[in-house]
């Protein structure tokens, strides 16, 4: 599919995303007050969401990164989660919040949370920009969620198509209609 020739349907506008980030940041700040918070961003997809989110968290926060992969260069997950780069920080005793761009099958988040639990954090929760519960393959409900969406292929605000379009400041779906 050549998305440049198709119409784009905006699902989450830049304004809606920024407003929701403020709400999530306030809730996370309240929930983790007095705790040792470490936010772990799952790269590459969550880096924009995570950077904007942590600016709205008003308590001290340590930030770490991991890279996993379950997508090739296409539109659908391979179903196999691979660890590309593990967290380099010691998370023992920290209250960990894993941040990702989207949870659909929940295979990636389930894999990451299971892996991180072996490192003895005080607690572990997850925060996602987008949740697609209709695509679940494992039972997992994000602790913090920006938006629940239908089963559509989404791009923008960190989500890519063929490694492009992450920089688009809103989330969109590519329709089958020509421009």
PDB file of C-alpha atoms in Angstrom:
ATOM      1  CA  UNK A   1       0.000   0.000   0.000  1.00  0.00           C
ATOM      2  CA  UNK A   2       1.294   3.434  -0.920  1.00  0.00           C
ATOM      3  CA  UNK A   3      -0.027   5.581   1.903  1.00  0.00           C
ATOM      4  CA  UNK A   4       0.933   8.789   0.090  1.00  0.00           C
ATOM      5  CA  UNK A   5      -1.827   8.150  -2.455  1.00  0.00           C
ATOM      6  CA  UNK A   6      -4.518   7.310   0.130  1.00  0.00           C
ATOM      7  CA  UNK A   7      -6.666   9.521   2.340  1.00  0.00           C
ATOM      8  CA  UNK A   8      -5.680   9.771   6.005  1.00  0.00           C
ATOM      9  CA  UNK A   9      -8.308   9.678   8.745  1.00  0.00           C
ATOM     10  CA  UNK A  10      -7.149  11.470  11.918  1.00  0.00           C
ATOM     11  CA  UNK A  11      -8.007   9.323  14.958  1.00  0.00           C
ATOM     12  CA  UNK A  12      -6.233  11.326  17.687  1.00  0.00           C
ATOM     13  CA  UNK A  13      -5.425  14.959  16.963  1.00  0.00           C
ATOM     14  CA  UNK A  14      -2.333  16.716  18.250  1.00  0.00           C
ATOM     15  CA  UNK A  15      -4.535  18.697  20.653  1.00  0.00           C
ATOM     16  CA  UNK A  16      -6.297  15.573  21.964  1.00  0.00           C
ATOM     17  CA  UNK A  17      -2.957  13.849  22.538  1.00  0.00           C
ATOM     18  CA  UNK A  18      -1.478  16.811  24.411  1.00  0.00           C
ATOM     19  CA  UNK A  19      -4.556  17.122  26.632  1.00  0.00           C
ATOM     20  CA  UNK A  20      -4.499  13.418  27.448  1.00  0.00           C
ATOM     21  CA  UNK A  21      -0.770  13.593  28.237  1.00  0.00           C
ATOM     22  CA  UNK A  22      -1.481  16.234  30.895  1.00  0.00           C
ATOM     23  CA  UNK A  23      -4.107  13.974  32.473  1.00  0.00           C
ATOM     24  CA  UNK A  24      -1.871  10.898  32.401  1.00  0.00           C
ATOM     25  CA  UNK A  25       1.083  12.842  33.804  1.00  0.00           C
ATOM     26  CA  UNK A  26      -1.029  14.153  36.682  1.00  0.00           C
ATOM     27  CA  UNK A  27      -2.394  10.685  37.500  1.00  0.00           C
ATOM     28  CA  UNK A  28       1.027   9.028  37.338  1.00  0.00           C
ATOM     29  CA  UNK A  29       2.535  11.781  39.508  1.00  0.00           C
ATOM     30  CA  UNK A  30      -0.180  11.238  42.110  1.00  0.00           C
ATOM     31  CA  UNK A  31       0.066   7.434  42.013  1.00  0.00           C
ATOM     32  CA  UNK A  32       3.861   7.365  42.365  1.00  0.00           C
ATOM     33  CA  UNK A  33       4.290  10.196  44.879  1.00  0.00           C
ATOM     34  CA  UNK A  34       7.011   9.230  47.369  1.00  0.00           C
ATOM     35  CA  UNK A  35       8.174   6.248  45.292  1.00  0.00           C
ATOM     36  CA  UNK A  36      11.296   5.553  43.224  1.00  0.00           C
ATOM     37  CA  UNK A  37       9.829   5.778  39.731  1.00  0.00           C
ATOM     38  CA  UNK A  38      11.646   4.446  36.696  1.00  0.00           C
ATOM     39  CA  UNK A  39       9.963   4.881  33.334  1.00  0.00           C
ATOM     40  CA  UNK A  40      11.135   2.430  30.677  1.00  0.00           C
ATOM     41  CA  UNK A  41      10.440   3.467  27.096  1.00  0.00           C
ATOM     42  CA  UNK A  42      10.072   0.681  24.531  1.00  0.00           C
ATOM     43  CA  UNK A  43      11.905   1.822  21.431  1.00  0.00           C
ATOM     44  CA  UNK A  44      11.418   2.814  18.737  1.00  0.00           C
ATOM     45  CA  UNK A  45       7.684   3.415  18.784  1.00  0.00           C
ATOM     46  CA  UNK A  46       7.194   4.964  22.207  1.00  0.00           C
ATOM     47  CA  UNK A  47      10.015   7.512  22.190  1.00  0.00           C
ATOM     48  CA  UNK A  48       7.870  10.506  21.218  1.00  0.00           C
ATOM     49  CA  UNK A  49       5.000   9.554  23.536  1.00  0.00           C
ATOM     50  CA  UNK A  50       7.378   8.821  26.406  1.00  0.00           C
ATOM     51  CA  UNK A  51       9.334  12.073  25.989  1.00  0.00           C
ATOM     52  CA  UNK A  52       6.136  14.112  25.993  1.00  0.00           C
ATOM     53  CA  UNK A  53       4.632  12.099  28.869  1.00  0.00           C
ATOM     54  CA  UNK A  54       7.560  12.457  31.270  1.00  0.00           C
ATOM     55  CA  UNK A  55       7.462  16.246  30.823  1.00  0.00           C
ATOM     56  CA  UNK A  56       4.038  16.100  32.508  1.00  0.00           C
ATOM     57  CA  UNK A  57       5.201  13.944  35.423  1.00  0.00           C
ATOM     58  CA  UNK A  58       5.904  16.288  38.319  1.00  0.00           C
ATOM     59  CA  UNK A  59       7.845  13.920  40.587  1.00  0.00           C
ATOM     60  CA  UNK A  60      11.470  12.799  40.145  1.00  0.00           C
ATOM     61  CA  UNK A  61      11.729  10.104  37.487  1.00  0.00           C
ATOM     62  CA  UNK A  62      14.553   7.980  36.146  1.00  0.00           C
ATOM     63  CA  UNK A  63      14.256   7.006  32.486  1.00  0.00           C
ATOM     64  CA  UNK A  64      15.522   3.847  30.802  1.00  0.00           C
ATOM     65  CA  UNK A  65      15.152   2.246  27.401  1.00  0.00           C
ATOM     66  CA  UNK A  66      14.603  -1.177  25.887  1.00  0.00           C
ATOM     67  CA  UNK A  67      14.166  -2.287  22.319  1.00  0.00           C
ATOM     68  CA  UNK A  68      12.009  -5.208  21.287  1.00  0.00           C
ATOM     69  CA  UNK A  69      10.622  -6.165  17.928  1.00  0.00           C
ATOM     70  CA  UNK A  70       7.561  -8.069  16.794  1.00  0.00           C
ATOM     71  CA  UNK A  71       6.935  -6.238  13.524  1.00  0.00           C
ATOM     72  CA  UNK A  72       8.823  -6.503  10.279  1.00  0.00           C
ATOM     73  CA  UNK A  73       8.481  -3.647   7.827  1.00  0.00           C
ATOM     74  CA  UNK A  74       4.802  -4.336   7.192  1.00  0.00           C
ATOM     75  CA  UNK A  75       1.501  -3.701   8.899  1.00  0.00           C
ATOM     76  CA  UNK A  76       1.166  -6.787  11.084  1.00  0.00           C
ATOM     77  CA  UNK A  77       3.004  -8.369  13.980  1.00  0.00           C
ATOM     78  CA  UNK A  78       5.012 -11.514  13.380  1.00  0.00           C
ATOM     79  CA  UNK A  79       3.703 -12.841  16.712  1.00  0.00           C
ATOM     80  CA  UNK A  80       7.254 -13.477  17.922  1.00  0.00           C
ATOM     81  CA  UNK A  81       8.774 -10.944  20.340  1.00  0.00           C
ATOM     82  CA  UNK A  82      12.524 -10.499  20.151  1.00  0.00           C
ATOM     83  CA  UNK A  83      14.737  -8.650  22.636  1.00  0.00           C
ATOM     84  CA  UNK A  84      16.909  -6.294  20.614  1.00  0.00           C
ATOM     85  CA  UNK A  85      18.373  -4.285  23.528  1.00  0.00           C
ATOM     86  CA  UNK A  86      17.729  -4.924  27.221  1.00  0.00           C
ATOM     87  CA  UNK A  87      17.517  -2.192  29.863  1.00  0.00           C
ATOM     88  CA  UNK A  88      21.018  -1.224  30.950  1.00  0.00           C
ATOM     89  CA  UNK A  89      19.926   0.190  34.326  1.00  0.00           C
ATOM     90  CA  UNK A  90      19.511  -1.808  37.527  1.00  0.00           C
ATOM     91  CA  UNK A  91      15.771  -1.700  38.284  1.00  0.00           C
ATOM     92  CA  UNK A  92      15.806  -3.637  41.552  1.00  0.00           C
ATOM     93  CA  UNK A  93      13.649  -1.831  44.112  1.00  0.00           C
ATOM     94  CA  UNK A  94      12.250   0.672  41.609  1.00  0.00           C
ATOM     95  CA  UNK A  95       8.587   1.160  40.804  1.00  0.00           C
ATOM     96  CA  UNK A  96       8.752   0.535  37.065  1.00  0.00           C
ATOM     97  CA  UNK A  97       6.369   1.995  34.507  1.00  0.00           C
ATOM     98  CA  UNK A  98       6.813   0.505  31.031  1.00  0.00           C
ATOM     99  CA  UNK A  99       5.735   2.931  28.297  1.00  0.00           C
ATOM    100  CA  UNK A 100       4.801   1.789  24.798  1.00  0.00           C
ATOM    101  CA  UNK A 101       3.064   3.312  21.817  1.00  0.00           C
ATOM    102  CA  UNK A 102       0.361   0.669  21.374  1.00  0.00           C
ATOM    103  CA  UNK A 103      -0.953  -2.540  22.883  1.00  0.00           C
ATOM    104  CA  UNK A 104      -2.881  -4.739  20.499  1.00  0.00           C
ATOM    105  CA  UNK A 105      -2.086  -8.447  20.896  1.00  0.00           C
ATOM    106  CA  UNK A 106      -0.302  -7.575  24.191  1.00  0.00           C
ATOM    107  CA  UNK A 107       2.413 -10.107  23.349  1.00  0.00           C
ATOM    108  CA  UNK A 108       5.184  -7.491  23.516  1.00  0.00           C
ATOM    109  CA  UNK A 109       4.044  -5.938  26.797  1.00  0.00           C
ATOM    110  CA  UNK A 110       3.479  -9.363  28.351  1.00  0.00           C
ATOM    111  CA  UNK A 111       6.993 -10.435  27.286  1.00  0.00           C
ATOM    112  CA  UNK A 112       8.624  -7.233  28.563  1.00  0.00           C
ATOM    113  CA  UNK A 113       6.814  -7.217  31.905  1.00  0.00           C
ATOM    114  CA  UNK A 114       7.647 -10.884  32.469  1.00  0.00           C
ATOM    115  CA  UNK A 115      11.292 -10.220  31.643  1.00  0.00           C
ATOM    116  CA  UNK A 116      11.497  -7.173  33.917  1.00  0.00           C
ATOM    117  CA  UNK A 117       9.878  -9.005  36.852  1.00  0.00           C
ATOM    118  CA  UNK A 118      12.976 -11.230  36.992  1.00  0.00           C
ATOM    119  CA  UNK A 119      15.006  -8.101  37.827  1.00  0.00           C
ATOM    120  CA  UNK A 120      13.142  -7.577  41.155  1.00  0.00           C
ATOM    121  CA  UNK A 121      11.441  -4.200  40.763  1.00  0.00           C
ATOM    122  CA  UNK A 122       9.271  -3.019  43.679  1.00  0.00           C
ATOM    123  CA  UNK A 123       6.339  -2.932  41.239  1.00  0.00           C
ATOM    124  CA  UNK A 124       5.729  -2.978  37.520  1.00  0.00           C
ATOM    125  CA  UNK A 125       2.904  -1.372  35.549  1.00  0.00           C
ATOM    126  CA  UNK A 126       2.384  -0.247  31.983  1.00  0.00           C
ATOM    127  CA  UNK A 127       1.248   2.857  30.148  1.00  0.00           C
ATOM    128  CA  UNK A 128       0.315   2.952  26.464  1.00  0.00           C
ATOM    129  CA  UNK A 129      -0.737   5.714  24.130  1.00  0.00           C
ATOM    130  CA  UNK A 130      -3.157   3.449  22.252  1.00  0.00           C
ATOM    131  CA  UNK A 131      -4.986   0.292  23.258  1.00  0.00           C
ATOM    132  CA  UNK A 132      -6.654  -2.103  20.789  1.00  0.00           C
ATOM    133  CA  UNK A 133      -8.382  -4.605  23.106  1.00  0.00           C
ATOM    134  CA  UNK A 134     -10.129  -6.396  20.227  1.00  0.00           C
ATOM    135  CA  UNK A 135      -6.746  -7.803  19.100  1.00  0.00           C
ATOM    136  CA  UNK A 136      -5.685  -9.385  22.441  1.00  0.00           C
ATOM    137  CA  UNK A 137      -3.893 -12.717  22.375  1.00  0.00           C
ATOM    138  CA  UNK A 138      -2.933 -12.613  26.064  1.00  0.00           C
ATOM    139  CA  UNK A 139      -4.861 -11.150  28.967  1.00  0.00           C
ATOM    140  CA  UNK A 140      -3.381  -7.773  29.803  1.00  0.00           C
ATOM    141  CA  UNK A 141      -5.055  -4.468  30.577  1.00  0.00           C
ATOM    142  CA  UNK A 142      -2.801  -1.390  30.520  1.00  0.00           C
ATOM    143  CA  UNK A 143      -2.675   0.425  33.861  1.00  0.00           C
ATOM    144  CA  UNK A 144      -2.639   3.771  32.054  1.00  0.00           C
ATOM    145  CA  UNK A 145      -4.025   4.313  28.563  1.00  0.00           C
ATOM    146  CA  UNK A 146      -4.209   7.371  26.351  1.00  0.00           C
ATOM    147  CA  UNK A 147      -6.892   6.211  23.937  1.00  0.00           C
ATOM    148  CA  UNK A 148      -8.777   3.000  23.210  1.00  0.00           C
ATOM    149  CA  UNK A 149      -9.135   2.485  19.470  1.00  0.00           C
ATOM    150  CA  UNK A 150     -10.794   0.099  17.035  1.00  0.00           C
ATOM    151  CA  UNK A 151      -8.834  -2.472  15.064  1.00  0.00           C
ATOM    152  CA  UNK A 152      -7.312  -0.160  12.462  1.00  0.00           C
ATOM    153  CA  UNK A 153      -3.739   0.160  11.255  1.00  0.00           C
ATOM    154  CA  UNK A 154      -2.474   3.391  12.788  1.00  0.00           C
ATOM    155  CA  UNK A 155       0.478   5.614  11.986  1.00  0.00           C
ATOM    156  CA  UNK A 156       1.966   8.822  13.402  1.00  0.00           C
ATOM    157  CA  UNK A 157       3.110  10.152  16.775  1.00  0.00           C
ATOM    158  CA  UNK A 158       5.818   7.499  17.030  1.00  0.00           C
ATOM    159  CA  UNK A 159       4.023   4.754  15.115  1.00  0.00           C
ATOM    160  CA  UNK A 160       5.600   4.036  11.762  1.00  0.00           C
ATOM    161  CA  UNK A 161       4.821   2.699   8.349  1.00  0.00           C
ATOM    162  CA  UNK A 162       7.943   1.270   6.721  1.00  0.00           C
ATOM    163  CA  UNK A 163      10.067   3.163   9.286  1.00  0.00           C
ATOM    164  CA  UNK A 164       8.580   6.520   8.217  1.00  0.00           C
ATOM    165  CA  UNK A 165       5.851   8.852   9.539  1.00  0.00           C
ATOM    166  CA  UNK A 166       6.822   8.604  13.247  1.00  0.00           C
ATOM    167  CA  UNK A 167       7.224  12.397  13.214  1.00  0.00           C
ATOM    168  CA  UNK A 168       3.602  13.137  12.277  1.00  0.00           C
ATOM    169  CA  UNK A 169       2.196  14.934  15.379  1.00  0.00           C
ATOM    170  CA  UNK A 170      -1.141  13.065  15.393  1.00  0.00           C
ATOM    171  CA  UNK A 171      -2.347   9.471  14.991  1.00  0.00           C
ATOM    172  CA  UNK A 172      -4.026   8.541  11.738  1.00  0.00           C
ATOM    173  CA  UNK A 173      -5.497   5.584   9.895  1.00  0.00           C
ATOM    174  CA  UNK A 174      -4.881   5.115   6.197  1.00  0.00           C
ATOM    175  CA  UNK A 175      -8.165   4.602   4.336  1.00  0.00           C
ATOM    176  CA  UNK A 176      -8.642   2.661   1.108  1.00  0.00           C
ATOM    177  CA  UNK A 177      -9.807   5.831  -0.649  1.00  0.00           C
ATOM    178  CA  UNK A 178      -7.504   7.598  -3.087  1.00  0.00           C
ATOM    179  CA  UNK A 179      -6.649  11.239  -2.389  1.00  0.00           C
TER     180      UNK A 179
END
